[in-house]
Short mmCIF file of C-alpha atoms in Angstrom, two decimals:
data_model
loop_
_atom_site.label_atom_id
_atom_site.label_comp_id
_atom_site.label_asym_id
_atom_site.label_seq_id
_atom_site.Cartn_x
_atom_site.Cartn_y
_atom_site.Cartn_z
CA MET W 1 0.38 0.28 0.07
CA TRP W 2 1.42 3.03 -0.59
CA LEU W 3 1.16 4.27 3.03
CA PHE W 4 3.99 1.97 3.53
CA LYS W 5 6.27 3.53 1.18
CA LYS W 6 5.95 7.16 2.33
CA LYS W 7 9.51 8.19 2.79
CA GLY W 8 9.91 9.84 6.05
CA GLU W 9 12.57 12.67 6.68
CA SER W 10 15.16 10.01 6.57
CA GLY W 11 14.47 9.55 3.23
CA PHE W 12 13.24 5.71 4.11
CA SER W 13 10.35 4.38 4.70
CA TYR W 14 7.57 1.19 6.61
CA SER W 15 8.80 -0.82 3.31
CA SER W 16 12.78 -0.03 3.05
CA THR W 17 15.08 -2.67 3.57
CA ALA W 18 17.95 -3.46 5.01
CA GLU W 19 19.90 -3.20 1.99
CA GLU W 20 18.45 -0.04 1.17
CA VAL W 21 19.26 1.90 4.25
CA THR W 22 22.52 1.47 4.27
CA ILE W 23 23.35 1.77 -0.03
CA GLY W 24 26.95 3.01 -0.24
CA ILE W 25 28.12 3.01 3.72
CA ASP W 26 31.49 1.27 4.48
CA GLY W 27 31.65 -0.32 7.32
CA SER W 28 35.29 -1.83 7.03
CA GLY W 29 37.50 -1.80 9.99
CA LEU W 30 34.12 -1.63 12.32
CA ILE W 31 33.52 -4.65 14.81
CA ALA W 32 29.75 -5.07 15.91
CA ILE W 33 28.26 -7.66 18.17
CA VAL W 34 24.60 -8.84 17.34
CA THR W 35 22.90 -10.93 19.73
CA GLY W 36 20.33 -12.98 18.50
CA ALA W 37 21.73 -13.26 15.26
CA SER W 38 20.97 -17.14 14.38
CA SER W 39 17.46 -16.33 13.25
CA GLY W 40 14.82 -13.41 11.84
CA ILE W 41 15.94 -9.78 12.02
CA GLY W 42 18.79 -10.78 14.18
CA ALA W 43 19.99 -12.94 11.15
CA GLU W 44 19.35 -10.85 8.83
CA THR W 45 21.08 -7.68 10.76
CA THR W 46 24.09 -9.90 10.58
CA ARG W 47 24.39 -10.56 6.92
CA VAL W 48 23.24 -6.43 5.90
CA LEU W 49 26.37 -5.52 8.36
CA ALA W 50 28.30 -8.13 7.02
CA LEU W 51 27.42 -6.85 3.14
CA ARG W 52 28.88 -3.88 4.50
CA GLY W 53 32.07 -4.97 5.38
CA VAL W 54 31.47 -5.05 9.14
CA HIS W 55 32.97 -7.84 11.07
CA VAL W 56 30.19 -8.87 13.01
CA ILE W 57 30.13 -11.31 16.69
CA MET W 58 26.95 -13.29 16.30
CA ALA W 59 26.29 -13.86 20.71
CA VAL W 60 23.27 -16.55 19.98
CA ARG W 61 21.93 -19.71 22.50
CA ASN W 62 21.92 -21.90 19.50
CA MET W 63 25.33 -22.24 18.27
CA THR W 64 24.53 -24.82 15.77
CA ALA W 65 21.66 -22.87 14.28
CA GLY W 66 24.10 -19.79 14.58
CA LYS W 67 26.79 -21.70 12.75
CA ASP W 68 24.40 -22.01 9.89
CA VAL W 69 22.94 -18.43 9.73
CA LYS W 70 27.37 -17.97 9.44
CA GLU W 71 27.84 -20.16 6.64
CA ALA W 72 24.68 -19.13 4.61
CA ILE W 73 26.55 -15.34 4.83
CA VAL W 74 29.67 -16.58 3.84
CA LYS W 75 28.38 -18.27 0.95
CA GLU W 76 27.29 -15.55 0.37
CA ILE W 77 29.40 -12.76 0.51
CA PRO W 78 32.70 -15.36 0.32
CA ALA W 79 35.08 -11.91 2.09
CA ALA W 80 32.25 -11.91 5.01
CA LYS W 81 33.75 -11.38 8.45
CA VAL W 82 31.72 -13.22 11.05
CA ASP W 83 32.68 -15.13 14.38
CA VAL W 84 29.97 -16.93 16.10
CA MET W 85 29.68 -17.10 20.23
CA GLU W 86 27.58 -18.47 22.16
CA LEU W 87 24.89 -16.19 24.84
CA ASP W 88 22.10 -17.06 26.87
CA LEU W 89 21.15 -13.85 27.81
CA SER W 90 18.26 -15.29 30.60
CA SER W 91 21.92 -16.30 32.53
CA PHE W 92 24.07 -13.99 33.99
CA ASP W 93 26.74 -16.49 34.19
CA SER W 94 26.22 -16.74 30.46
CA VAL W 95 26.62 -13.01 29.54
CA LYS W 96 29.91 -12.19 32.25
CA LYS W 97 31.53 -15.33 30.45
CA PHE W 98 30.42 -14.18 26.77
CA ALA W 99 31.66 -10.35 27.95
CA ALA W 100 35.37 -12.11 29.64
CA ASP W 101 36.11 -14.03 26.01
CA PHE W 102 35.26 -11.56 24.17
CA ILE W 103 37.39 -8.36 25.98
CA SER W 104 40.32 -11.16 26.34
CA SER W 105 40.41 -11.63 22.36
CA GLY W 106 41.32 -8.41 21.85
CA HIS W 107 38.80 -7.29 19.50
CA SER W 108 37.58 -3.42 19.83
CA LEU W 109 33.72 -2.55 19.56
CA ASN W 110 32.17 -0.03 17.47
CA ILE W 111 28.51 -1.25 17.95
CA LEU W 112 26.51 -3.49 20.22
CA ILE W 113 23.13 -4.40 18.69
CA ASN W 114 20.72 -5.73 21.52
CA ASN W 115 18.51 -7.37 19.48
CA ALA W 116 17.41 -11.11 20.94
CA GLY W 117 14.39 -11.28 22.79
CA VAL W 118 11.36 -14.33 23.49
CA MET W 119 7.97 -13.20 23.13
CA ALA W 120 4.98 -13.85 25.31
CA ILE W 121 6.00 -17.27 27.04
CA PRO W 122 3.77 -19.02 29.48
CA PHE W 123 5.54 -17.79 33.43
CA MET W 124 8.88 -18.93 33.73
CA LEU W 125 12.09 -17.99 35.98
CA SER W 126 15.27 -17.79 34.52
CA LYS W 127 18.35 -18.87 35.72
CA ASP W 128 18.66 -16.20 38.12
CA ASN W 129 15.09 -16.56 39.30
CA ILE W 130 14.23 -13.73 37.46
CA GLU W 131 11.14 -13.61 35.04
CA LEU W 132 12.28 -14.89 32.00
CA GLN W 133 11.22 -12.38 29.75
CA PHE W 134 12.35 -9.31 31.60
CA ALA W 135 15.36 -11.44 32.30
CA THR W 136 16.42 -12.18 28.43
CA ASN W 137 14.99 -9.31 26.83
CA HIS W 138 16.12 -6.62 29.99
CA LEU W 139 18.27 -7.60 32.19
CA GLY W 140 20.58 -10.05 29.95
CA HIS W 141 21.28 -6.67 27.77
CA PHE W 142 21.38 -4.44 30.58
CA LEU W 143 24.18 -6.42 31.97
CA LEU W 144 25.80 -7.23 28.57
CA THR W 145 25.89 -3.56 27.45
CA ASN W 146 27.69 -2.60 30.89
CA LEU W 147 29.99 -5.29 31.09
CA LEU W 148 31.25 -4.32 27.29
CA LEU W 149 31.14 -0.27 27.40
CA GLU W 150 34.37 0.26 28.66
CA LYS W 151 35.51 -1.57 25.68
CA MET W 152 33.29 0.47 23.70
CA LYS W 153 35.15 3.74 25.54
CA GLU W 154 38.72 2.56 24.19
CA THR W 155 37.47 1.97 20.95
CA ALA W 156 35.89 5.29 20.29
CA CYS W 157 38.41 6.86 22.33
CA GLU W 158 41.31 5.27 19.82
CA THR W 159 39.81 4.71 16.48
CA LYS W 160 38.08 8.12 16.74
CA ARG W 161 34.98 6.87 15.28
CA GLU W 162 31.94 7.31 17.09
CA GLY W 163 30.13 3.95 19.01
CA ARG W 164 27.09 2.92 18.86
CA ILE W 165 24.45 1.09 21.27
CA VAL W 166 21.02 -0.29 19.22
CA ASN W 167 18.30 -1.38 21.37
CA VAL W 168 15.58 -3.14 19.81
CA ALA W 169 12.48 -2.62 21.87
CA SER W 170 8.44 -2.65 20.21
CA ASP W 171 5.77 -0.74 20.04
CA ALA W 172 4.68 -3.27 22.77
CA HIS W 173 5.67 -1.64 25.36
CA TYR W 174 2.15 0.56 25.14
CA VAL W 175 0.79 -2.77 26.44
CA THR W 176 2.44 -3.17 29.90
CA TYR W 177 1.31 -3.40 33.01
CA PRO W 178 -0.33 0.22 34.62
CA GLU W 179 2.57 0.80 36.51
CA GLY W 180 4.53 0.07 33.41
CA ILE W 181 7.64 -1.19 35.44
CA ARG W 182 6.43 -3.57 38.32
CA PHE W 183 9.25 -2.99 40.56
CA ASP W 184 8.02 -5.34 43.25
CA LYS W 185 5.96 -7.84 41.09
CA ILE W 186 8.43 -9.02 39.07
CA ASN W 187 8.11 -12.55 39.99
CA ASP W 188 4.41 -12.59 40.85
CA GLN W 189 3.03 -15.68 39.19
CA GLU W 190 -0.31 -14.82 40.62
CA SER W 191 -0.91 -11.75 38.40
CA TYR W 192 1.65 -12.67 35.40
CA SER W 193 0.28 -11.67 31.81
CA LYS W 194 2.34 -12.81 28.87
CA PHE W 195 1.56 -9.61 27.08
CA SER W 196 2.22 -7.28 30.06
CA ALA W 197 5.18 -8.88 31.05
CA TYR W 198 6.49 -8.45 27.11
CA GLY W 199 5.55 -5.01 27.05
CA GLN W 200 6.88 -4.63 29.89
CA SER W 201 10.71 -5.58 29.48
CA LYS W 202 9.89 -3.39 26.13
CA MET W 203 8.92 -0.43 27.93
CA ALA W 204 12.67 -1.55 30.15
CA ASN W 205 14.32 -1.62 27.15
CA ILE W 206 13.35 1.90 26.16
CA LEU W 207 13.60 3.63 29.61
CA SER W 208 17.53 2.00 29.87
CA THR W 209 17.78 3.43 26.56
CA TYR W 210 17.62 6.86 27.44
CA GLU W 211 19.69 7.07 31.18
CA LEU W 212 22.31 5.28 29.23
CA ALA W 213 22.16 7.97 26.74
CA LYS W 214 22.00 10.59 29.33
CA ARG W 215 25.17 9.04 31.33
CA LEU W 216 26.55 9.09 28.26
CA LYS W 217 26.91 12.29 27.23
CA GLU W 218 28.13 13.19 30.74
CA ASP W 219 30.64 10.96 30.63
CA GLY W 220 31.05 13.09 27.17
CA VAL W 221 32.23 10.15 25.72
CA GLU W 222 31.72 9.74 21.52
CA ILE W 223 29.48 6.93 22.29
CA THR W 224 25.35 7.01 21.29
CA ALA W 225 22.25 5.00 22.49
CA ASN W 226 19.34 4.16 20.80
CA SER W 227 16.25 2.86 20.84
CA LEU W 228 14.06 0.72 18.09
CA ASN W 229 10.43 -0.78 16.98
CA PRO W 230 11.08 -2.62 14.33
CA GLY W 231 7.64 -3.38 13.29
CA ALA W 232 5.28 -6.39 13.44
CA ILE W 233 7.44 -9.52 11.75
CA SER W 234 6.65 -12.77 10.08
CA SER W 235 8.98 -14.69 12.21
CA ASN W 236 9.54 -17.06 14.51
CA LEU W 237 8.95 -14.63 17.77
CA PHE W 238 5.15 -15.84 18.12
CA ARG W 239 6.14 -19.77 18.08
CA HIS W 240 4.60 -19.65 21.81
CA MET W 241 1.71 -18.35 20.49
CA THR W 242 -0.56 -21.05 18.48
CA ILE W 243 -3.22 -18.94 17.26
CA ILE W 244 -1.67 -16.17 15.77
CA ASN W 245 1.61 -18.42 15.19
CA GLY W 246 -0.98 -19.53 12.67
CA LEU W 247 -2.00 -16.84 10.77
CA VAL W 248 1.45 -15.18 10.40
CA SER W 249 2.09 -18.16 8.39
CA THR W 250 -1.14 -17.81 6.72
CA ILE W 251 -1.72 -14.25 6.26
CA GLY W 252 1.97 -12.50 7.35
CA LYS W 253 3.34 -12.23 4.15
CA LEU W 254 0.60 -9.46 3.68
CA LEU W 255 0.48 -7.64 6.42
CA LEU W 256 3.38 -8.02 8.22
CA LYS W 257 6.84 -6.76 7.39
CA ASN W 258 9.32 -9.37 5.84
CA VAL W 259 13.10 -10.04 7.43
CA GLN W 260 14.68 -7.62 5.19
CA GLN W 261 11.78 -4.41 6.08
CA GLY W 262 12.58 -5.40 10.09
CA ALA W 263 15.85 -5.25 10.36
CA ALA W 264 16.12 -2.00 8.46
CA THR W 265 15.67 0.30 11.17
CA THR W 266 17.97 -1.31 12.95
CA CYS W 267 20.68 -1.16 10.34
CA TYR W 268 20.08 2.55 9.40
CA ILE W 269 20.69 3.41 13.63
CA ALA W 270 23.90 1.14 13.80
CA LEU W 271 25.24 2.41 10.23
CA ASN W 272 23.80 5.28 8.19
CA PRO W 273 25.68 8.41 8.59
CA GLN W 274 22.32 10.46 9.42
CA VAL W 275 22.18 9.10 12.70
CA LYS W 276 25.65 10.96 13.93
CA GLY W 277 26.05 12.00 17.39
CA VAL W 278 21.83 11.36 17.79
CA SER W 279 21.38 9.13 20.75
CA GLY W 280 18.40 8.96 23.62
CA GLU W 281 16.14 8.50 20.82
CA TYR W 282 13.25 6.15 19.34
CA PHE W 283 13.01 5.40 16.03
CA GLN W 284 10.38 3.61 13.84
CA ASP W 285 10.71 2.77 10.24
CA ASN W 286 13.90 4.51 9.68
CA ASN W 287 12.91 7.47 11.18
CA LEU W 288 12.74 8.99 14.55
CA ALA W 289 9.55 8.26 16.38
CA THR W 290 8.27 9.19 19.87
CA PRO W 291 7.23 6.17 22.28
CA SER W 292 4.50 6.35 24.93
CA LYS W 293 4.60 8.84 27.89
CA LYS W 294 5.58 6.63 30.90
CA ALA W 295 8.21 5.16 28.75
CA ARG W 296 9.95 8.97 28.34
CA ASN W 297 9.52 8.94 32.04
CA MET W 298 13.02 10.03 33.12
CA ASP W 299 12.76 9.00 37.00
CA LEU W 300 11.33 5.91 35.77
CA ALA W 301 13.79 4.93 33.62
CA LYS W 302 16.46 5.88 36.37
CA LYS W 303 14.76 4.10 39.37
CA LEU W 304 14.90 1.39 36.33
CA TRP W 305 18.73 1.59 36.24
CA ASP W 306 19.01 1.75 39.99
CA PHE W 307 16.88 -1.59 40.23
CA SER W 308 18.51 -3.27 37.46
CA MET W 309 21.66 -2.61 38.25
CA ASP W 310 20.60 -4.63 42.03
CA LEU W 311 19.47 -7.42 39.85
CA VAL W 312 22.67 -8.07 37.77
CA LYS W 313 25.16 -7.70 41.10
#
């Protein structure tokens, strides 16, 4: 439909693909980490970054699937630089091991893309006894970012190139619990709603991005932090919702973005020079957007930051 092709200020639209928003960009010399890179928009993000010359570290829970994706990318792009490392975001020990292994590898780090996630799953606790959606979608990435931040600061300082942190959130943050973040009921199974819990974790992505951007600015470092809504995408993220998954399989191609379009905003923020110096913003369809009022509450963002820091210690 014409509405999907209407271009915003960036010159791109809902229908733009990851390749289109990065045409002509040379990412040679850049190193990026992409979480959840073994499928969906994570795999497409990896492919397009590699196509533009970026050395991509695929951070994946399923190593077999990750290696299959790497093999397919290298087959298509023989010059691609892609490595696969194991990361289970629902486990603080796994996150710490990944960060330690990456730092000991001697790699620099220009781009961190926090993409992985689970959606609308039944109530479960993580290995650290925290509700699984909050633990995986927010806390795992929160810890990973903080553990890698010094490496990103070093890289930005040494290379004189802007570092970029990209948090993949969702407009599902509008469908959270009334209080936004249930600090005193994170593990309350009795009042658990799988959709509200997912929305809560996505709101946490946005709030933590605002607080991180503020801290980076105060530190005076050349690193930006932005969040985004990739849009509704036909992918395996719906696998825990049987009825919806069936609908996605049958009519998704008509009504939802494909993975090439779904990965576009992530790649736009990660590589496009139009976004240089832009930090603490929310993007959608490759253009600036505005999240909910609650997701822009800086007091809530600071409270979440402190709460998260206590949980990951």
